[in-house]
Structures are given as C-alpha cells and as structure tokens.
CSV table of C-alpha atoms and ligand atoms in Angstrom, one decimal:
chain,number,residue,atom,x,y,z
A,1,MET,CA,18.7,-33.4,-60.1
A,2,ILE,CA,20.5,-35.8,-57.7
A,3,THR,CA,19.3,-39.4,-58.0
A,4,GLN,CA,19.3,-41.3,-54.8
A,5,LEU,CA,19.8,-45.1,-55.0
A,6,LEU,CA,18.6,-46.5,-51.7
A,7,ASP,CA,18.1,-50.1,-50.4
A,8,VAL,CA,14.5,-50.8,-49.5
A,9,ASN,CA,13.8,-50.2,-45.8
A,10,GLU,CA,11.1,-48.5,-43.8
A,11,GLN,CA,12.8,-45.1,-44.2
A,12,SER,CA,13.4,-45.3,-48.0
A,13,LEU,CA,9.8,-46.6,-48.6
A,14,LYS,CA,8.4,-43.6,-46.7
A,15,LEU,CA,10.6,-41.3,-48.7
A,16,GLY,CA,9.4,-43.0,-51.9
A,17,ALA,CA,5.8,-42.7,-51.0
A,18,SER,CA,6.1,-39.0,-50.0
A,19,LEU,CA,7.8,-38.3,-53.3
A,20,ILE,CA,4.9,-40.0,-55.2
A,21,LYS,CA,2.4,-37.9,-53.2
A,22,GLN,CA,4.4,-34.8,-54.2
A,23,GLY,CA,4.0,-35.7,-57.9
A,24,GLU,CA,7.6,-36.9,-58.4
A,25,LEU,CA,8.8,-40.1,-60.1
A,26,VAL,CA,10.2,-43.1,-58.1
A,27,ALA,CA,11.6,-46.3,-59.5
A,28,PHE,CA,10.7,-49.5,-57.5
A,29,PRO,CA,11.3,-53.2,-57.8
A,30,THR,CA,8.7,-55.8,-58.8
A,31,GLU,CA,9.0,-59.6,-59.4
A,32,THR,CA,9.1,-59.0,-63.2
A,33,VAL,CA,11.1,-55.8,-63.9
A,34,TYR,CA,11.7,-52.4,-62.2
A,35,GLY,CA,8.9,-49.9,-62.7
A,36,LEU,CA,9.1,-46.1,-63.0
A,37,GLY,CA,6.2,-44.9,-60.9
A,38,ALA,CA,4.0,-41.8,-60.5
A,39,ASP,CA,0.8,-41.1,-58.7
A,40,ALA,CA,-1.9,-42.7,-60.9
A,41,LEU,CA,-4.4,-40.1,-59.9
A,42,ASN,CA,-2.1,-37.1,-60.8
A,43,GLY,CA,-2.1,-36.5,-64.6
A,44,GLU,CA,0.7,-33.9,-64.3
A,45,ALA,CA,2.9,-36.5,-62.5
A,46,VAL,CA,2.1,-39.2,-65.0
A,47,ARG,CA,3.2,-36.9,-67.9
A,48,LYS,CA,6.7,-36.8,-66.3
A,49,ILE,CA,7.0,-40.6,-67.0
A,50,PHE,CA,6.4,-40.1,-70.7
A,51,ARG,CA,9.0,-37.2,-70.8
A,52,ALA,CA,11.6,-39.1,-68.8
A,53,LYS,CA,11.3,-42.3,-70.8
A,54,GLY,CA,10.8,-40.6,-74.2
A,55,ARG,CA,7.7,-42.8,-74.4
A,56,PRO,CA,5.2,-42.3,-77.2
A,57,GLY,CA,2.1,-40.6,-75.8
A,58,ASP,CA,-0.3,-43.2,-77.3
A,59,ASN,CA,1.1,-46.1,-75.2
A,60,PRO,CA,-0.9,-46.6,-72.0
A,61,LEU,CA,0.5,-47.3,-68.6
A,62,ILE,CA,-0.2,-50.1,-66.1
A,63,VAL,CA,-1.7,-49.1,-62.7
A,64,HIS,CA,-0.2,-50.9,-59.8
A,65,VAL,CA,-2.3,-51.5,-56.6
A,66,SER,CA,-2.0,-53.6,-53.5
A,67,SER,CA,-5.4,-55.2,-53.1
A,68,LYS,CA,-8.5,-56.6,-54.9
A,69,GLU,CA,-10.5,-53.6,-53.6
A,70,GLY,CA,-7.9,-51.3,-55.1
A,71,MET,CA,-8.5,-52.8,-58.5
A,72,LYS,CA,-12.2,-52.7,-58.2
A,73,GLU,CA,-12.0,-49.0,-57.5
A,74,LEU,CA,-10.3,-48.4,-60.9
A,75,GLY,CA,-11.8,-50.9,-63.3
A,76,TYR,CA,-15.2,-52.5,-63.9
A,77,TRP,CA,-15.1,-56.0,-62.5
A,78,ASN,CA,-16.5,-59.1,-64.2
A,79,GLN,CA,-16.4,-62.9,-63.6
A,80,SER,CA,-13.2,-63.4,-65.7
A,81,ALA,CA,-11.5,-60.7,-63.6
A,82,GLU,CA,-12.6,-62.5,-60.4
A,83,ASP,CA,-11.4,-65.9,-61.7
A,84,VAL,CA,-8.0,-64.5,-62.9
A,85,PHE,CA,-7.5,-62.6,-59.7
A,86,ASN,CA,-8.2,-65.6,-57.5
A,87,ALA,CA,-5.9,-67.8,-59.6
A,88,PHE,CA,-2.9,-65.5,-60.3
A,89,MET,CA,-2.9,-62.4,-58.1
A,90,PRO,CA,-0.8,-61.0,-56.6
A,91,GLY,CA,1.6,-62.1,-59.4
A,92,PRO,CA,3.2,-61.3,-62.7
A,93,ILE,CA,0.0,-60.5,-64.6
A,94,THR,CA,-1.9,-57.4,-65.7
A,95,MET,CA,-5.6,-57.4,-66.7
A,96,VAL,CA,-7.2,-54.8,-68.9
A,97,LEU,CA,-10.7,-53.8,-67.8
A,98,LYS,CA,-13.0,-51.0,-68.7
A,99,LYS,CA,-11.8,-48.0,-66.7
A,100,LYS,CA,-13.5,-46.0,-64.0
A,101,SER,CA,-12.2,-42.5,-63.2
A,102,LEU,CA,-8.5,-42.1,-64.0
A,103,PRO,CA,-6.6,-39.3,-65.8
A,104,ASP,CA,-6.4,-39.7,-69.6
A,105,GLU,CA,-2.6,-39.5,-69.4
A,106,VAL,CA,-2.5,-42.9,-67.7
A,107,THR,CA,-4.6,-44.7,-70.3
A,108,ALA,CA,-3.4,-42.8,-73.3
A,109,GLY,CA,-7.0,-41.7,-73.9
A,110,LEU,CA,-8.4,-45.3,-74.0
A,111,ASP,CA,-11.5,-46.2,-72.0
A,112,THR,CA,-9.7,-49.2,-70.6
A,113,VAL,CA,-7.0,-49.6,-67.9
A,114,GLY,CA,-4.3,-52.3,-67.2
A,115,LEU,CA,-4.3,-53.3,-63.6
A,116,ARG,CA,-1.6,-55.2,-61.7
A,117,TYR,CA,-1.1,-56.4,-58.1
A,118,PRO,CA,2.6,-57.4,-57.9
A,119,GLN,CA,3.8,-60.2,-55.8
A,120,HIS,CA,7.1,-58.6,-54.8
A,121,LYS,CA,7.0,-57.8,-51.0
A,122,ASP,CA,8.9,-54.5,-51.4
A,123,ALA,CA,6.5,-53.5,-54.2
A,124,GLN,CA,3.5,-54.3,-52.0
A,125,SER,CA,4.9,-52.3,-49.1
A,126,PHE,CA,5.6,-49.4,-51.4
A,127,LEU,CA,2.1,-49.4,-52.9
A,128,LYS,CA,0.5,-49.7,-49.5
A,129,LEU,CA,2.1,-46.3,-48.6
A,130,ALA,CA,2.0,-44.6,-52.0
A,131,GLY,CA,-1.5,-45.7,-53.2
A,132,ALA,CA,-2.2,-46.5,-56.9
A,133,VAL,CA,0.9,-46.0,-58.9
A,134,ALA,CA,1.1,-45.8,-62.7
A,135,ALA,CA,4.3,-47.4,-63.9
A,136,PRO,CA,5.9,-48.6,-67.1
A,137,SER,CA,9.1,-50.6,-67.1
A,138,ALA,CA,11.9,-48.2,-65.8
A,139,ASN,CA,14.0,-48.0,-69.0
A,140,ILE,CA,14.5,-45.4,-71.7
A,141,SER,CA,11.9,-46.2,-74.3
A,142,GLY,CA,13.2,-48.8,-76.8
A,143,LYS,CA,15.9,-50.1,-74.5
A,144,PRO,CA,15.8,-53.4,-72.6
A,145,SER,CA,13.7,-53.4,-69.5
A,146,PRO,CA,15.6,-53.2,-66.1
A,147,THR,CA,16.0,-56.2,-63.9
A,148,THR,CA,18.3,-54.5,-61.3
A,149,ALA,CA,18.3,-51.1,-59.6
A,150,GLN,CA,21.7,-50.4,-61.3
A,151,HIS,CA,20.1,-50.8,-64.7
A,152,VAL,CA,17.5,-48.1,-63.7
A,153,PHE,CA,20.2,-45.9,-62.3
A,154,ASN,CA,22.2,-46.2,-65.6
A,155,ASP,CA,19.2,-45.0,-67.6
A,156,PHE,CA,17.8,-42.3,-65.3
A,157,ASN,CA,20.7,-40.9,-63.2
A,158,GLY,CA,20.1,-37.2,-62.8
A,159,ARG,CA,16.5,-37.4,-64.2
A,160,ILE,CA,14.5,-38.8,-61.3
A,161,PRO,CA,14.9,-38.3,-57.5
A,162,LEU,CA,14.8,-41.9,-56.2
A,163,VAL,CA,15.5,-45.5,-57.2
A,164,LEU,CA,14.5,-48.1,-54.6
A,165,ASN,CA,16.8,-51.1,-54.7
A,166,GLY,CA,15.1,-54.4,-54.0
A,167,GLY,CA,17.7,-56.6,-55.6
A,168,GLU,CA,17.5,-58.6,-58.8
A,169,CYS,CA,14.0,-59.3,-60.3
A,170,GLY,CA,13.1,-63.0,-60.1
A,171,VAL,CA,11.0,-63.4,-63.2
A,172,GLY,CA,13.0,-61.1,-65.5
A,173,VAL,CA,10.4,-60.5,-68.2
A,174,GLU,CA,7.4,-58.2,-67.8
A,175,SER,CA,3.9,-59.2,-66.7
A,176,THR,CA,1.5,-61.1,-68.9
A,177,VAL,CA,-1.1,-58.7,-70.2
A,178,ILE,CA,-4.6,-59.9,-70.9
A,179,SER,CA,-7.7,-58.1,-72.0
A,180,LEU,CA,-10.9,-59.1,-70.2
A,181,VAL,CA,-13.0,-56.2,-71.7
A,182,ASP,CA,-14.5,-58.5,-74.2
A,183,ARG,CA,-13.6,-62.2,-74.9
A,184,PRO,CA,-10.3,-62.9,-73.1
A,185,MET,CA,-7.3,-62.2,-75.2
A,186,LEU,CA,-3.6,-62.5,-74.5
A,187,LEU,CA,-1.9,-59.2,-75.5
A,188,ARG,CA,1.6,-59.8,-74.2
A,189,PRO,CA,3.0,-63.1,-72.8
A,190,GLY,CA,4.9,-62.7,-69.6
A,191,GLY,CA,5.4,-64.2,-66.1
A,192,VAL,CA,2.1,-66.2,-66.2
A,193,THR,CA,2.1,-68.6,-69.1
A,194,LEU,CA,-0.6,-69.1,-71.7
A,195,GLU,CA,-1.0,-72.7,-70.5
A,196,GLN,CA,-1.6,-71.5,-66.9
A,197,LEU,CA,-4.2,-69.0,-68.2
A,198,GLN,CA,-6.0,-71.6,-70.2
A,199,THR,CA,-6.8,-73.5,-67.0
A,200,VAL,CA,-9.0,-70.5,-65.9
A,201,LEU,CA,-9.9,-69.0,-69.3
A,202,PRO,CA,-10.2,-72.0,-71.6
A,203,ASP,CA,-11.3,-69.9,-74.6
A,204,ILE,CA,-8.6,-67.2,-74.4
A,205,THR,CA,-7.2,-66.2,-77.8
A,206,VAL,CA,-3.7,-64.9,-78.6
A,207,HIS,CA,-3.3,-61.5,-80.3
A,208,GLN,CA,-1.4,-61.9,-83.6
A,209,ALA,CA,1.2,-59.3,-82.4
A,210,VAL,CA,2.6,-61.7,-79.8
A,211,LEU,CA,4.9,-63.4,-82.4
A,212,LYS,CA,4.5,-61.2,-85.4
A,213,ASN,CA,5.4,-57.7,-86.4
A,214,VAL,CA,1.9,-56.5,-87.2
A,215,GLU,CA,2.8,-52.9,-87.4
A,216,LEU,CA,5.0,-53.6,-90.4
A,217,ASP,CA,2.4,-55.8,-92.0
A,218,LYS,CA,-0.1,-52.9,-91.9
A,219,ALA,CA,2.1,-50.1,-93.2
A,220,ALA,CA,5.4,-50.0,-95.1
A,221,SER,CA,7.2,-48.4,-92.1
A,222,PRO,CA,10.9,-48.6,-91.6
A,223,GLY,CA,11.7,-51.7,-89.6
A,224,MET,CA,13.7,-50.0,-87.0
A,225,LYS,CA,10.8,-47.9,-85.9
A,226,TYR,CA,9.3,-50.9,-84.1
A,227,LYS,CA,12.4,-52.2,-82.5
A,228,HIS,CA,12.1,-52.8,-78.8
A,229,TYR,CA,14.4,-54.1,-76.1
A,230,ALA,CA,17.2,-53.2,-78.5
A,231,PRO,CA,20.9,-52.8,-77.6
A,232,ASN,CA,23.3,-51.1,-79.9
A,233,ALA,CA,24.6,-54.4,-81.0
A,234,VAL,CA,22.9,-56.3,-83.9
A,235,VAL,CA,20.7,-59.1,-82.5
A,236,ILE,CA,20.1,-62.3,-84.6
A,237,LEU,CA,17.9,-65.2,-83.6
A,238,VAL,CA,18.7,-68.7,-84.9
A,239,ASP,CA,15.9,-71.2,-85.3
A,240,GLY,CA,18.2,-74.2,-84.6
A,241,ASN,CA,21.9,-74.4,-83.6
A,242,GLY,CA,23.6,-71.0,-83.5
A,243,GLU,CA,27.1,-72.4,-83.4
A,244,TRP,CA,27.8,-72.1,-87.1
A,245,LEU,CA,26.8,-68.5,-87.1
A,246,TYR,CA,28.9,-67.8,-84.0
A,247,ASN,CA,32.0,-69.4,-85.5
A,248,ASN,CA,31.4,-67.5,-88.7
A,249,ALA,CA,31.1,-64.2,-86.9
A,250,CYS,CA,34.3,-64.9,-84.8
A,251,ASP,CA,36.2,-65.7,-88.0
A,252,CYS,CA,35.2,-62.3,-89.3
A,253,GLY,CA,36.6,-60.7,-86.1
A,254,ILE,CA,33.1,-59.5,-85.0
A,255,LYS,CA,32.8,-59.1,-81.2
A,256,THR,CA,30.0,-61.5,-80.5
A,257,ALA,CA,28.0,-63.1,-77.6
A,258,TYR,CA,26.3,-66.4,-78.3
A,259,TYR,CA,23.6,-67.9,-76.0
A,260,LYS,CA,22.4,-71.4,-76.5
A,261,LYS,CA,18.9,-72.4,-75.9
A,262,SER,CA,18.4,-73.5,-72.2
A,263,ASP,CA,15.7,-73.6,-69.5
A,264,ALA,CA,13.2,-70.9,-70.6
A,265,ALA,CA,12.5,-69.6,-67.1
A,266,LEU,CA,16.3,-69.0,-66.6
A,267,GLU,CA,16.5,-67.4,-70.0
A,268,ALA,CA,13.7,-65.1,-69.0
A,269,LYS,CA,15.5,-64.1,-65.9
A,270,LEU,CA,18.8,-63.4,-67.7
A,271,LEU,CA,17.5,-62.0,-71.0
A,272,PHE,CA,17.5,-58.2,-70.3
A,273,SER,CA,20.8,-58.3,-68.5
A,274,ARG,CA,22.4,-60.1,-71.4
A,275,LEU,CA,21.1,-57.4,-73.8
A,276,ARG,CA,22.4,-54.6,-71.5
A,277,ASP,CA,25.7,-56.4,-71.0
A,278,ALA,CA,26.2,-56.3,-74.8
A,279,ASP,CA,26.3,-52.5,-74.7
A,280,GLN,CA,28.4,-52.4,-71.5
A,281,ASN,CA,31.0,-54.7,-73.3
A,282,GLN,CA,30.6,-52.9,-76.6
A,283,LEU,CA,29.7,-56.0,-78.5
A,284,ASP,CA,28.8,-55.8,-82.2
A,285,LEU,CA,26.6,-58.9,-82.4
A,286,VAL,CA,24.4,-61.0,-80.0
A,287,ILE,CA,23.2,-64.4,-81.2
A,288,PHE,CA,20.3,-66.3,-79.4
A,289,GLU,CA,18.8,-69.6,-80.3
A,290,LEU,CA,15.0,-69.1,-80.5
A,291,PRO,CA,13.2,-70.9,-77.7
A,292,ALA,CA,10.1,-73.1,-78.3
A,293,ASN,CA,6.8,-71.2,-78.3
A,294,SER,CA,5.4,-72.8,-75.1
A,295,GLY,CA,5.5,-72.0,-71.4
A,296,MET,CA,7.9,-69.2,-70.6
A,297,GLY,CA,9.5,-69.9,-74.0
A,298,LEU,CA,6.7,-67.9,-75.6
A,299,SER,CA,7.4,-64.9,-73.3
A,300,VAL,CA,11.2,-65.1,-74.1
A,301,ALA,CA,10.6,-65.5,-77.8
A,302,ASN,CA,8.3,-62.4,-77.8
A,303,ARG,CA,11.1,-60.3,-76.4
A,304,MET,CA,13.9,-61.8,-78.4
A,305,LEU,CA,11.9,-61.3,-81.7
A,306,ARG,CA,11.6,-57.6,-80.9
A,307,ALA,CA,15.2,-57.2,-79.8
A,308,ALA,CA,16.2,-58.7,-83.1
A,309,ALA,CA,13.7,-56.7,-85.1
A,310,PHE,CA,12.2,-60.1,-86.2
A,311,THR,CA,15.4,-61.3,-87.8
A,312,VAL,CA,15.4,-65.1,-87.6
A,313,LEU,CA,17.9,-67.3,-89.5
A,314,LYS,CA,17.3,-71.0,-90.2
A,315,GLN,CA,20.2,-73.4,-90.6
A,316,GLY,CA,21.9,-72.7,-93.9
A,317,GLN,CA,20.5,-69.2,-94.4
A,318,SER,CA,22.7,-66.2,-94.6
A,319,MET,CA,22.3,-62.5,-94.1
A,320,GLU,CA,24.3,-59.3,-94.4
A,321,ILE,CA,25.0,-57.2,-91.3
A,322,ASP,CA,26.5,-53.8,-90.9
A,323,VAL,CA,29.2,-53.5,-88.2
A,324,LYS,CA,30.7,-50.0,-87.7
A,325,GLY,CA,30.1,-49.2,-91.3
A,326,ARG,CA,31.5,-52.5,-92.7
A,327,LYS,CA,29.3,-55.1,-94.3
A,328,TYR,CA,29.6,-58.8,-93.5
A,329,THR,CA,27.7,-61.7,-94.9
A,330,LEU,CA,27.1,-64.3,-92.2
A,331,LYS,CA,25.8,-67.8,-92.6
A,332,ALA,CA,23.9,-69.9,-89.9
B,1,TXA,O1,5.8,-56.3,-65.4
B,1,TXA,C1,5.3,-55.3,-65.9
B,1,TXA,O2,4.2,-55.3,-66.5
B,1,TXA,C2,6.1,-54.0,-65.7
B,1,TXA,C3,6.2,-53.7,-64.2
B,1,TXA,C4,6.8,-52.4,-63.9
B,1,TXA,O3,4.9,-53.8,-63.6
B,1,TXA,N1,5.5,-52.9,-66.4
B,1,TXA,C5,5.5,-52.8,-67.7
B,1,TXA,O4,5.0,-51.7,-68.3
B,1,TXA,O5,6.1,-53.7,-68.4
B,1,TXA,P1,5.2,-51.2,-69.8
B,1,TXA,O6,4.5,-49.9,-69.9
B,1,TXA,O7,6.6,-51.3,-70.1
B,1,TXA,O8,4.3,-52.2,-70.6
B,1,TXA,C6,2.9,-52.2,-70.4
B,1,TXA,C7,2.2,-52.9,-71.6
B,1,TXA,C8,2.4,-52.0,-72.9
B,1,TXA,O9,2.6,-52.9,-74.0
B,1,TXA,C9,1.0,-51.4,-73.0
B,1,TXA,O10,0.7,-51.1,-74.3
B,1,TXA,C10,0.1,-52.4,-72.4
B,1,TXA,O11,0.8,-53.0,-71.3
B,1,TXA,N2,-1.1,-51.7,-71.8
B,1,TXA,C11,-1.2,-50.9,-70.8
B,1,TXA,N3,-2.5,-50.5,-70.6
B,1,TXA,C12,-3.2,-51.1,-71.6
B,1,TXA,C13,-4.6,-51.0,-72.0
B,1,TXA,N4,-5.5,-50.3,-71.3
B,1,TXA,N5,-5.0,-51.7,-73.1
B,1,TXA,C14,-4.1,-52.5,-73.8
B,1,TXA,N6,-2.8,-52.5,-73.4
B,1,TXA,C15,-2.3,-51.9,-72.4
B,2,MG,MG1,8.3,-51.5,-71.2
C-alpha cells in the first residue's frame, strides 16, 4: 500500500473523509498527539486499527466528535459531563460515559465509551466531514506517541493510505482521561491538569495507576510487558539532579542524552520527540530528571515513568544497565 503524506487543505480533508467512509484508516492531527482514525460505527474498520498498531484487543479506543450533540448521541449524559464539557471542551480531555450503541470493537467489549472533542482546527474540520472517528494515538503499540506527521509516517508507511499533516502538536502528551460513569475519577493525566479539573469536579479521585505500576503489583509479570512509550534506549529517571549519572555514563562511553527538569508544559511538548530522537540517533541511554507531580508535571511524570519502566534513581543510588550485551553499574 502507498501511504500519502498530505498537508491539510480542503482537498486532502475530503480525501481523508471519503477514505474513512470506505472503511480505511487515516491519521490526523490533534492538539495532543496524532490519531489513527477509523469510522467509529464500522466494527470491521476499527479492527484494522488494532491490527496496524499491534494493539491488545482489550484496550478500548477513544471516539472523536465535533460537537456536544455528537457526544450525546454516543454516551449517556449527566451533570458532570455537562460541567466538564462547558469548562474544557473542545480541548485535550476525554470523558468516559456509559455507552449507547457502538460496535464492541471500539470499546473492547466495555459498556462505557471515551469521548473527545478536540480543539485542533484541522481535527475539527476532518471530523465534521468524516463523522465519529475512533482513534488511538498513531504509533505502533508500545512506542512513543507521535507529535508530528513524520513520526506517524515512520511508523505506518506502507500500512495505511493517508497521513494528514497539520504540523507539530501543541500539547505533546495525550488527552486527560476521566471517568464520569460513577464518582469522577482521573484515569490518565494529560492536557487538562488535575488542578483545573478540581475547579469543576471538587471530589475527583486519582486512579492509583497514574503514578504506579499496578499491573506489576497485582501479578508477578515480567516488567517489560507493561513498558509504554519506550524507545530502544534504556530510560532512567532521576529524582533530583541527573548530572552525576550523566557524567558517569559518559565516562563509561555510553551514548547518552540528558534532559534537565524545566518548564513542565515545554517538557510535555518535547517528550515524545526526545524519545523518538533517541532511536533515530541510536542512543543507548536517556536520562530525565523527574518533574514535580503537579500541573502538567503530573502528565509528564506519568509518561516518563512508563518510558522508564518505573526506574527512578535518587541521588547516591546506583543500578546496573545492559548496553549491547555489556553490563555497567551507574551511580546517580
Ligand atoms: O489525546 C488523545 O487522547 C489521543 C488523540 C489521538 O486523541 N488519543 C489517545 O488514544 O491517546 P490512546 O488509545 O492511545 O489512549 C486512550 C486511553 C487508553 O489508556 C484507554 O485505555 C483509555 O483511554 N480508554 C479509552 N476508552 C476507555 C473506556 N471506555 N474506559 C476506560 N478507559 C478508556
Ligand atoms: Mg496511545
């Protein structure tokens, strides 16, 4: 299959929408990350997303719409949904509601659905033409999410017919996911912060998986199984100053990138590019300083922890890493 990479304009948007109607996959920009879209009402088309990504079948997809009415058609509305919609939508947030009629493929058999109305103008134009679009992040499962059309093309060249290029994503991490089915709960921090949510949902709770590897707590599974956002390089987080660890790695001749803690919104915007660049530049190790767990820092920490398979070093601690079959002991 030839994969077209086209700038967003009237013509490419029409092509994209007609491909969606034909049951094909189209990647499109949003303000968070690029999505890999299929017609949300076509179970056969949605199955193609899981095949293309290598995504586990039990992980539900978000449905993207371009109006409040579009959301109400797909999920059972309540007062919290109304309040969240009015405060944050369109925007980088997804709300999980009890689902109405949708193919089981979209929701992985759950009786709930994640609904999102993106803020990105190109996404809105695309959705107005294409209708409800089910879309995960447009990356091969387990790899960092894509924040440019080129990232998508690198992962899916030859496997999908069209990537719509709308430039670099502004937010850089995925949408905030909240469940409003029962008591409001934050399932994934993202472009809307917990502090912002608390102004509308004062009693919102935070799911323990946000900063912890709960799957590993439950069962003695191999750690790598739950690695997400992972480049080929080893990723280590430092709770403190990473300079020591960086110098130590350089002294050992390990090809390393080191990112100091900085403005959390900027770190969010750059995070996935940094992880992808690590592979492009064939690095062996990436060191990040862990951000504070507040504001966008919580969203960045959530991704970094997964990229690092929850490996966090405090000052003075050491660990053994494996680089191309050689073992090194590094100290932070
Ligand atoms: O910003 C985003 O959300 C991007 C863009 C493309 O919109 N999409 C995205 O999709 O990140 P994905 O599939 O990579 O992540 C969706 C997350 C997954 O963790 C999934 O388990 C959760 O949302 N999710 C989707 N539907 C759900 C549901 N009904 N109940 C609980 N979690 C749900
Ligand atoms: Mg994803």
